[in-house]
Every structure is written in C-alpha cells, then in structure tokens.
Amino acid sequence: MNAITSGRRQLINLAYRLLGSLADAEDAVQETYARWYAMPRQQQEAIESPGAWLTTVAGRICLNLLDSARARRERYVGEWLPEPLPDRTEWVSGSPGAAADPADRVTLDESVNMAFLVVLDSMTPAERVAFILHDVFRYPFAEVAEIVGRTPAACRQLAFSARRRIRESQPSATPARQQAGIVRDFKQAWEAKDIDALIDLLNPDATATGDGGGLASAEPHPIEGAEEVARFFAVRASAAPNISILERTVNGQPGLVAQQDGVTVTVYAFDVTGDRIRRIWAVRNPDKLRPWI
C-alpha cells in the first residue's frame, strides 16, 4: 500500500489549488482514500494505476465541492478569500517560522500565490479543474476529460479560457527581493502611521479586501483607492496599538502577519506590480488561520 499512501502529498497539492482551502483539501483527500479502502481487495487489484484512480476520484470530489461552494459563498458573511498558507522559514531572517504540518505538505510556488488563487476563484469549476490539472499538473486532456466529464476538445477550450483570465489579471511579476523591500517599507510606514508614505507605496487604484467570515471584524466590501487604503491602515494602527506586525511568507510570497498576545489575528498578502502595491488581502477569519501561530 506504500504506492497508495505515497501519493497523498500530490493529492493535497492538487486539492488545495482546486479548492483554495487547506481544510477542504484535506477533507477531499480523506474522502478519496476512504473510497479506495472501501473497495474489495479484488477490485483494488484490478485497477491498473492506483495513482491515476486516486487523482481521478479526488478531482471529481473537488469539482463537486466547487459546485456546492457557490451556494455556500452566497451565505458567507462579507468577502471570501482563499486560505493563506505559511512557509517554514521567514523571508527576512531565514530562521524557523510558524508553519509546520499540515501546511508544509503543500509545495509553495507561483500557482499558490494569493493573486493566482483569487483569479482561480473567479473561474467556473470546470475551467478551474481543467486548467489546474493540465497547465499546473501536466495531465493530458484525455485524462482531464475523464475527470471533468467533457470531451478533450472541450477541456482544451476550458483551459484556454482560464489561461486568458490569468494573463489578463496578472501583469509581469516583480522580483521577490523587490517585493520584500516594498512590503517591508509598507510595514514601516504603517507602524509610523505615515499616510503620505503609505500612499506613495500604493497604486492609485489600489484595493484592500478583508475576510472575517462573520467571525472577526472586516470591511464588508473592498476599500478602493490609494488614499482610502492608506487612511484605513493608519486608523487601524492607532486603534490597535498592542498589535505586532511580523514579516512572513504568505503563499510563497512576502507578506505580513498581525499578532495579538502571540496569536495570529490577521494574515496579509500583497500583489506588487512594478514598485507599487496593487492589491492587499487581509484574512481575519480564524477558521482560515489554523496553520498559523
């Protein structure tokens, strides 16, 4: 059974990208294995490629979850954001960070940065599954078609449409070192409550989106415009003087974490274009912060 259990990390990686939630990804993978072990031994032995079978089942479970998630989102309080993932090392000092199992089972690369996941969430479930399976995990369209329940040609068109969305929403990436410097400058200006410095670091049309899920305070709609975003953060700094702001890797990119009495209360992810911050995402829903300490 080693060949079966050794594929678990791959399935977690796939399911997180498909669902944007580590908790949901783990549930989907757990259900996949439950279906495998529920089969009679003779039926298991008749499956030529158990790994392919597990991927197919996990993909279908995720597709069903994405379909049902649309109804759940309608009842969600405020804005919904993907669940942020920590890294095992801090991007400033390189010392051990907060992340441990289970988040370190997700390989962090450009396909899990927050901007990428937000775009994925705007896709139809079929687009998302076809794109992730083919473009990220390199499954041929014939196999994608079996999971999505459409023809290979239809899946190719779904992936093409998803690819176009990614291109349109994500301009050329800013190097990680430059991003880290800009995020650090933002942290310092925020702590100093320097509105002018904050405005200089933001795109004129910058947006800030918060996700409290009804369990933590958050603005119900995105804040738009550099001056409005800057003032919002300056006011928050004044209203919560006992909050510590730490530099952390968030979904593989430079981000910030707000802690109160050693407990993570907000994780901030940034979309940096050129030398300005274009978007800020603040995840405050405590259910989405369980991998963080």
mmCIF file of N, CA and C in Angstrom, residues 74-141:
data_model
loop_
_atom_site.group_PDB
_atom_site.id
_atom_site.type_symbol
_atom_site.label_atom_id
_atom_site.label_comp_id
_atom_site.label_asym_id
_atom_site.label_seq_id
_atom_site.Cartn_x
_atom_site.Cartn_y
_atom_site.Cartn_z
ATOM 1 N N GLU A 74 -22.750 32.309 -1.187
ATOM 2 C CA GLU A 74 -23.856 33.262 -1.128
ATOM 3 C C GLU A 74 -24.276 33.537 0.308
ATOM 4 N N ARG A 75 -24.000 32.600 1.207
ATOM 5 C CA ARG A 75 -24.350 32.775 2.613
ATOM 6 C C ARG A 75 -23.168 33.265 3.451
ATOM 7 N N TYR A 76 -21.997 33.376 2.822
ATOM 8 C CA TYR A 76 -20.791 33.785 3.533
ATOM 9 C C TYR A 76 -20.884 35.265 3.900
ATOM 10 N N VAL A 77 -20.464 35.607 5.109
ATOM 11 C CA VAL A 77 -20.535 37.000 5.566
ATOM 12 C C VAL A 77 -19.332 37.774 5.028
ATOM 13 N N GLY A 78 -19.599 38.789 4.199
ATOM 14 C CA GLY A 78 -18.526 39.611 3.647
ATOM 15 C C GLY A 78 -17.805 38.945 2.495
ATOM 16 N N GLU A 79 -16.586 39.414 2.242
ATOM 17 C CA GLU A 79 -15.776 38.902 1.140
ATOM 18 C C GLU A 79 -15.151 37.555 1.513
ATOM 19 N N TRP A 80 -15.051 36.646 0.515
ATOM 20 C CA TRP A 80 -14.402 35.354 0.717
ATOM 21 C C TRP A 80 -13.036 35.379 0.058
ATOM 22 N N LEU A 81 -11.995 34.979 0.817
ATOM 23 C CA LEU A 81 -10.647 34.884 0.273
ATOM 24 C C LEU A 81 -10.112 33.473 0.487
ATOM 25 N N PRO A 82 -9.177 33.038 -0.362
ATOM 26 C CA PRO A 82 -8.563 31.721 -0.160
ATOM 27 C C PRO A 82 -7.854 31.659 1.194
ATOM 28 N N GLU A 83 -7.672 30.458 1.681
ATOM 29 C CA GLU A 83 -6.997 30.249 2.964
ATOM 30 C C GLU A 83 -5.491 30.439 2.787
ATOM 31 N N PRO A 84 -4.878 31.346 3.556
ATOM 32 C CA PRO A 84 -3.440 31.601 3.375
ATOM 33 C C PRO A 84 -2.583 30.493 3.967
ATOM 34 N N LEU A 85 -1.458 30.234 3.309
ATOM 35 C CA LEU A 85 -0.529 29.207 3.773
ATOM 36 C C LEU A 85 0.770 29.843 4.245
ATOM 37 N N PRO A 86 1.282 29.407 5.397
ATOM 38 C CA PRO A 86 2.594 29.893 5.847
ATOM 39 C C PRO A 86 3.716 29.105 5.200
ATOM 40 N N ASP A 87 4.922 29.572 5.417
ATOM 41 C CA ASP A 87 6.111 28.870 4.962
ATOM 42 C C ASP A 87 6.897 28.478 6.205
ATOM 43 N N ARG A 88 7.822 27.535 6.062
ATOM 44 C CA ARG A 88 8.554 27.086 7.229
ATOM 45 C C ARG A 88 9.682 28.030 7.614
ATOM 46 N N THR A 89 9.987 28.981 6.776
ATOM 47 C CA THR A 89 11.044 29.933 7.108
ATOM 48 C C THR A 89 10.553 31.344 6.874
ATOM 49 N N GLU A 90 11.082 32.269 7.655
ATOM 50 C CA GLU A 90 10.744 33.669 7.465
ATOM 51 C C GLU A 90 11.580 34.211 6.313
ATOM 52 N N TRP A 91 11.002 35.165 5.549
ATOM 53 C CA TRP A 91 11.744 35.678 4.412
ATOM 54 C C TRP A 91 12.711 36.793 4.802
ATOM 55 N N VAL A 92 12.720 37.186 6.062
ATOM 56 C CA VAL A 92 13.677 38.212 6.493
ATOM 57 C C VAL A 92 14.948 37.559 7.026
ATOM 58 N N SER A 93 14.794 36.712 8.057
ATOM 59 C CA SER A 93 15.965 36.178 8.740
ATOM 60 C C SER A 93 16.334 34.774 8.317
ATOM 61 N N GLY A 94 15.370 34.042 7.742
ATOM 62 C CA GLY A 94 15.629 32.661 7.406
ATOM 63 C C GLY A 94 15.550 31.727 8.599
ATOM 64 N N SER A 95 15.143 32.259 9.752
ATOM 65 C CA SER A 95 15.001 31.426 10.938
ATOM 66 C C SER A 95 13.711 30.634 10.865
ATOM 67 N N PRO A 96 13.596 29.577 11.662
ATOM 68 C CA PRO A 96 12.370 28.774 11.610
ATOM 69 C C PRO A 96 11.134 29.611 11.856
ATOM 70 N N GLY A 97 10.150 29.435 11.018
ATOM 71 C CA GLY A 97 8.913 30.190 11.144
ATOM 72 C C GLY A 97 7.835 29.375 11.809
ATOM 73 N N ALA A 98 6.589 29.784 11.601
ATOM 74 C CA ALA A 98 5.495 29.186 12.348
ATOM 75 C C ALA A 98 4.934 27.932 11.697
ATOM 76 N N ALA A 99 5.177 27.763 10.418
ATOM 77 C CA ALA A 99 4.448 26.701 9.722
ATOM 78 C C ALA A 99 5.009 25.329 10.027
ATOM 79 N N ALA A 100 4.133 24.394 10.200
ATOM 80 C CA ALA A 100 4.519 23.008 10.364
ATOM 81 C C ALA A 100 3.473 22.184 9.650
ATOM 82 N N ASP A 101 3.398 20.927 9.986
ATOM 83 C CA ASP A 101 2.354 20.097 9.419
ATOM 84 C C ASP A 101 0.995 20.689 9.792
ATOM 85 N N PRO A 102 -0.014 20.803 8.902
ATOM 86 C CA PRO A 102 -0.040 20.189 7.579
ATOM 87 C C PRO A 102 0.344 21.116 6.433
ATOM 88 N N ALA A 103 0.534 22.419 6.707
ATOM 89 C CA ALA A 103 0.710 23.355 5.596
ATOM 90 C C ALA A 103 1.968 23.074 4.789
ATOM 91 N N ASP A 104 3.009 22.509 5.435
ATOM 92 C CA ASP A 104 4.251 22.276 4.697
ATOM 93 C C ASP A 104 4.126 21.128 3.709
ATOM 94 N N ARG A 105 2.963 20.479 3.674
ATOM 95 C CA ARG A 105 2.741 19.435 2.675
ATOM 96 C C ARG A 105 2.306 20.015 1.345
ATOM 97 N N VAL A 106 2.042 21.311 1.303
ATOM 98 C CA VAL A 106 1.690 21.962 0.047
ATOM 99 C C VAL A 106 2.929 22.654 -0.503
ATOM 100 N N THR A 107 3.353 22.243 -1.677
ATOM 101 C CA THR A 107 4.517 22.853 -2.305
ATOM 102 C C THR A 107 4.181 24.277 -2.710
ATOM 103 N N LEU A 108 4.963 25.227 -2.206
ATOM 104 C CA LEU A 108 4.679 26.628 -2.484
ATOM 105 C C LEU A 108 5.384 27.073 -3.756
ATOM 106 N N ASP A 109 4.618 27.498 -4.738
ATOM 107 C CA ASP A 109 5.172 28.055 -5.952
ATOM 108 C C ASP A 109 4.192 29.097 -6.477
ATOM 109 N N GLU A 110 4.421 29.577 -7.697
ATOM 110 C CA GLU A 110 3.585 30.654 -8.214
ATOM 111 C C GLU A 110 2.123 30.257 -8.369
ATOM 112 N N SER A 111 1.847 28.949 -8.393
ATOM 113 C CA SER A 111 0.460 28.524 -8.567
ATOM 114 C C SER A 111 -0.332 28.527 -7.268
ATOM 115 N N VAL A 112 0.280 28.993 -6.168
ATOM 116 C CA VAL A 112 -0.488 29.144 -4.931
ATOM 117 C C VAL A 112 -0.397 30.554 -4.372
ATOM 118 N N ASN A 113 0.213 31.499 -5.110
ATOM 119 C CA ASN A 113 0.214 32.849 -4.557
ATOM 120 C C ASN A 113 -1.215 33.388 -4.532
ATOM 121 N N MET A 114 -1.462 34.332 -3.649
ATOM 122 C CA MET A 114 -2.829 34.761 -3.395
ATOM 123 C C MET A 114 -3.480 35.360 -4.642
ATOM 124 N N ALA A 115 -2.733 36.128 -5.416
ATOM 125 C CA ALA A 115 -3.298 36.720 -6.626
ATOM 126 C C ALA A 115 -3.766 35.637 -7.589
ATOM 127 N N PHE A 116 -2.969 34.590 -7.725
ATOM 128 C CA PHE A 116 -3.313 33.476 -8.613
ATOM 129 C C PHE A 116 -4.575 32.777 -8.123
ATOM 130 N N LEU A 117 -4.650 32.511 -6.803
ATOM 131 C CA LEU A 117 -5.802 31.815 -6.252
ATOM 132 C C LEU A 117 -7.075 32.647 -6.359
ATOM 133 N N VAL A 118 -6.950 33.960 -6.208
ATOM 134 C CA VAL A 118 -8.122 34.831 -6.335
ATOM 135 C C VAL A 118 -8.672 34.775 -7.762
ATOM 136 N N VAL A 119 -7.776 34.758 -8.750
ATOM 137 C CA VAL A 119 -8.231 34.636 -10.136
ATOM 138 C C VAL A 119 -8.887 33.274 -10.361
ATOM 139 N N LEU A 120 -8.274 32.228 -9.824
ATOM 140 C CA LEU A 120 -8.860 30.892 -9.959
ATOM 141 C C LEU A 120 -10.281 30.866 -9.406
ATOM 142 N N ASP A 121 -10.494 31.598 -8.331
ATOM 143 C CA ASP A 121 -11.812 31.579 -7.699
ATOM 144 C C ASP A 121 -12.871 32.265 -8.553
ATOM 145 N N SER A 122 -12.446 33.070 -9.503
ATOM 146 C CA SER A 122 -13.401 33.745 -10.393
ATOM 147 C C SER A 122 -13.809 32.858 -11.571
ATOM 148 N N MET A 123 -13.145 31.708 -11.718
ATOM 149 C CA MET A 123 -13.427 30.817 -12.843
ATOM 150 C C MET A 123 -14.616 29.912 -12.535
ATOM 151 N N THR A 124 -15.157 29.325 -13.570
ATOM 152 C CA THR A 124 -16.157 28.280 -13.352
ATOM 153 C C THR A 124 -15.440 27.055 -12.793
ATOM 154 N N PRO A 125 -16.138 26.184 -12.069
ATOM 155 C CA PRO A 125 -15.485 24.978 -11.548
ATOM 156 C C PRO A 125 -14.790 24.159 -12.640
ATOM 157 N N ALA A 126 -15.440 24.004 -13.780
ATOM 158 C CA ALA A 126 -14.845 23.198 -14.856
ATOM 159 C C ALA A 126 -13.586 23.857 -15.403
ATOM 160 N N GLU A 127 -13.602 25.190 -15.560
ATOM 161 C CA GLU A 127 -12.411 25.909 -16.021
ATOM 162 C C GLU A 127 -11.258 25.698 -15.055
ATOM 163 N N ARG A 128 -11.557 25.853 -13.789
ATOM 164 C CA ARG A 128 -10.515 25.748 -12.765
ATOM 165 C C ARG A 128 -9.889 24.364 -12.753
ATOM 166 N N VAL A 129 -10.719 23.343 -12.785
ATOM 167 C CA VAL A 129 -10.212 21.972 -12.741
ATOM 168 C C VAL A 129 -9.409 21.652 -13.996
ATOM 169 N N ALA A 130 -9.924 22.028 -15.154
ATOM 170 C CA ALA A 130 -9.213 21.742 -16.402
ATOM 171 C C ALA A 130 -7.861 22.456 -16.440
ATOM 172 N N PHE A 131 -7.840 23.707 -16.029
ATOM 173 C CA PHE A 131 -6.606 24.489 -16.061
ATOM 174 C C PHE A 131 -5.567 23.937 -15.080
ATOM 175 N N ILE A 132 -5.984 23.686 -13.835
ATOM 176 C CA ILE A 132 -5.034 23.204 -12.829
ATOM 177 C C ILE A 132 -4.482 21.835 -13.212
ATOM 178 N N LEU A 133 -5.355 20.938 -13.628
ATOM 179 C CA LEU A 133 -4.902 19.597 -13.985
ATOM 180 C C LEU A 133 -3.944 19.627 -15.177
ATOM 181 N N HIS A 134 -4.267 20.414 -16.200
ATOM 182 C CA HIS A 134 -3.436 20.411 -17.401
ATOM 183 C C HIS A 134 -2.225 21.328 -17.288
ATOM 184 N N ASP A 135 -2.456 22.608 -16.959
ATOM 185 C CA ASP A 135 -1.372 23.581 -17.008
ATOM 186 C C ASP A 135 -0.423 23.503 -15.812
ATOM 187 N N VAL A 136 -0.941 23.149 -14.636
ATOM 188 C CA VAL A 136 -0.101 23.099 -13.440
ATOM 189 C C VAL A 136 0.441 21.695 -13.200
ATOM 190 N N PHE A 137 -0.421 20.671 -13.319
ATOM 191 C CA PHE A 137 -0.001 19.302 -13.022
ATOM 192 C C PHE A 137 0.287 18.466 -14.269
ATOM 193 N N ARG A 138 0.118 19.053 -15.446
ATOM 194 C CA ARG A 138 0.533 18.449 -16.717
ATOM 195 C C ARG A 138 -0.197 17.153 -17.063
ATOM 196 N N TYR A 139 -1.449 17.048 -16.659
ATOM 197 C CA TYR A 139 -2.234 15.900 -17.083
ATOM 198 C C TYR A 139 -2.700 16.122 -18.517
ATOM 199 N N PRO A 140 -2.647 15.091 -19.371
ATOM 200 C CA PRO A 140 -3.134 15.244 -20.748
ATOM 201 C C PRO A 140 -4.643 15.473 -20.748
ATOM 202 N N PHE A 141 -5.123 16.130 -21.786
ATOM 203 C CA PHE A 141 -6.544 16.487 -21.839
ATOM 204 C C PHE A 141 -7.451 15.250 -21.857
#
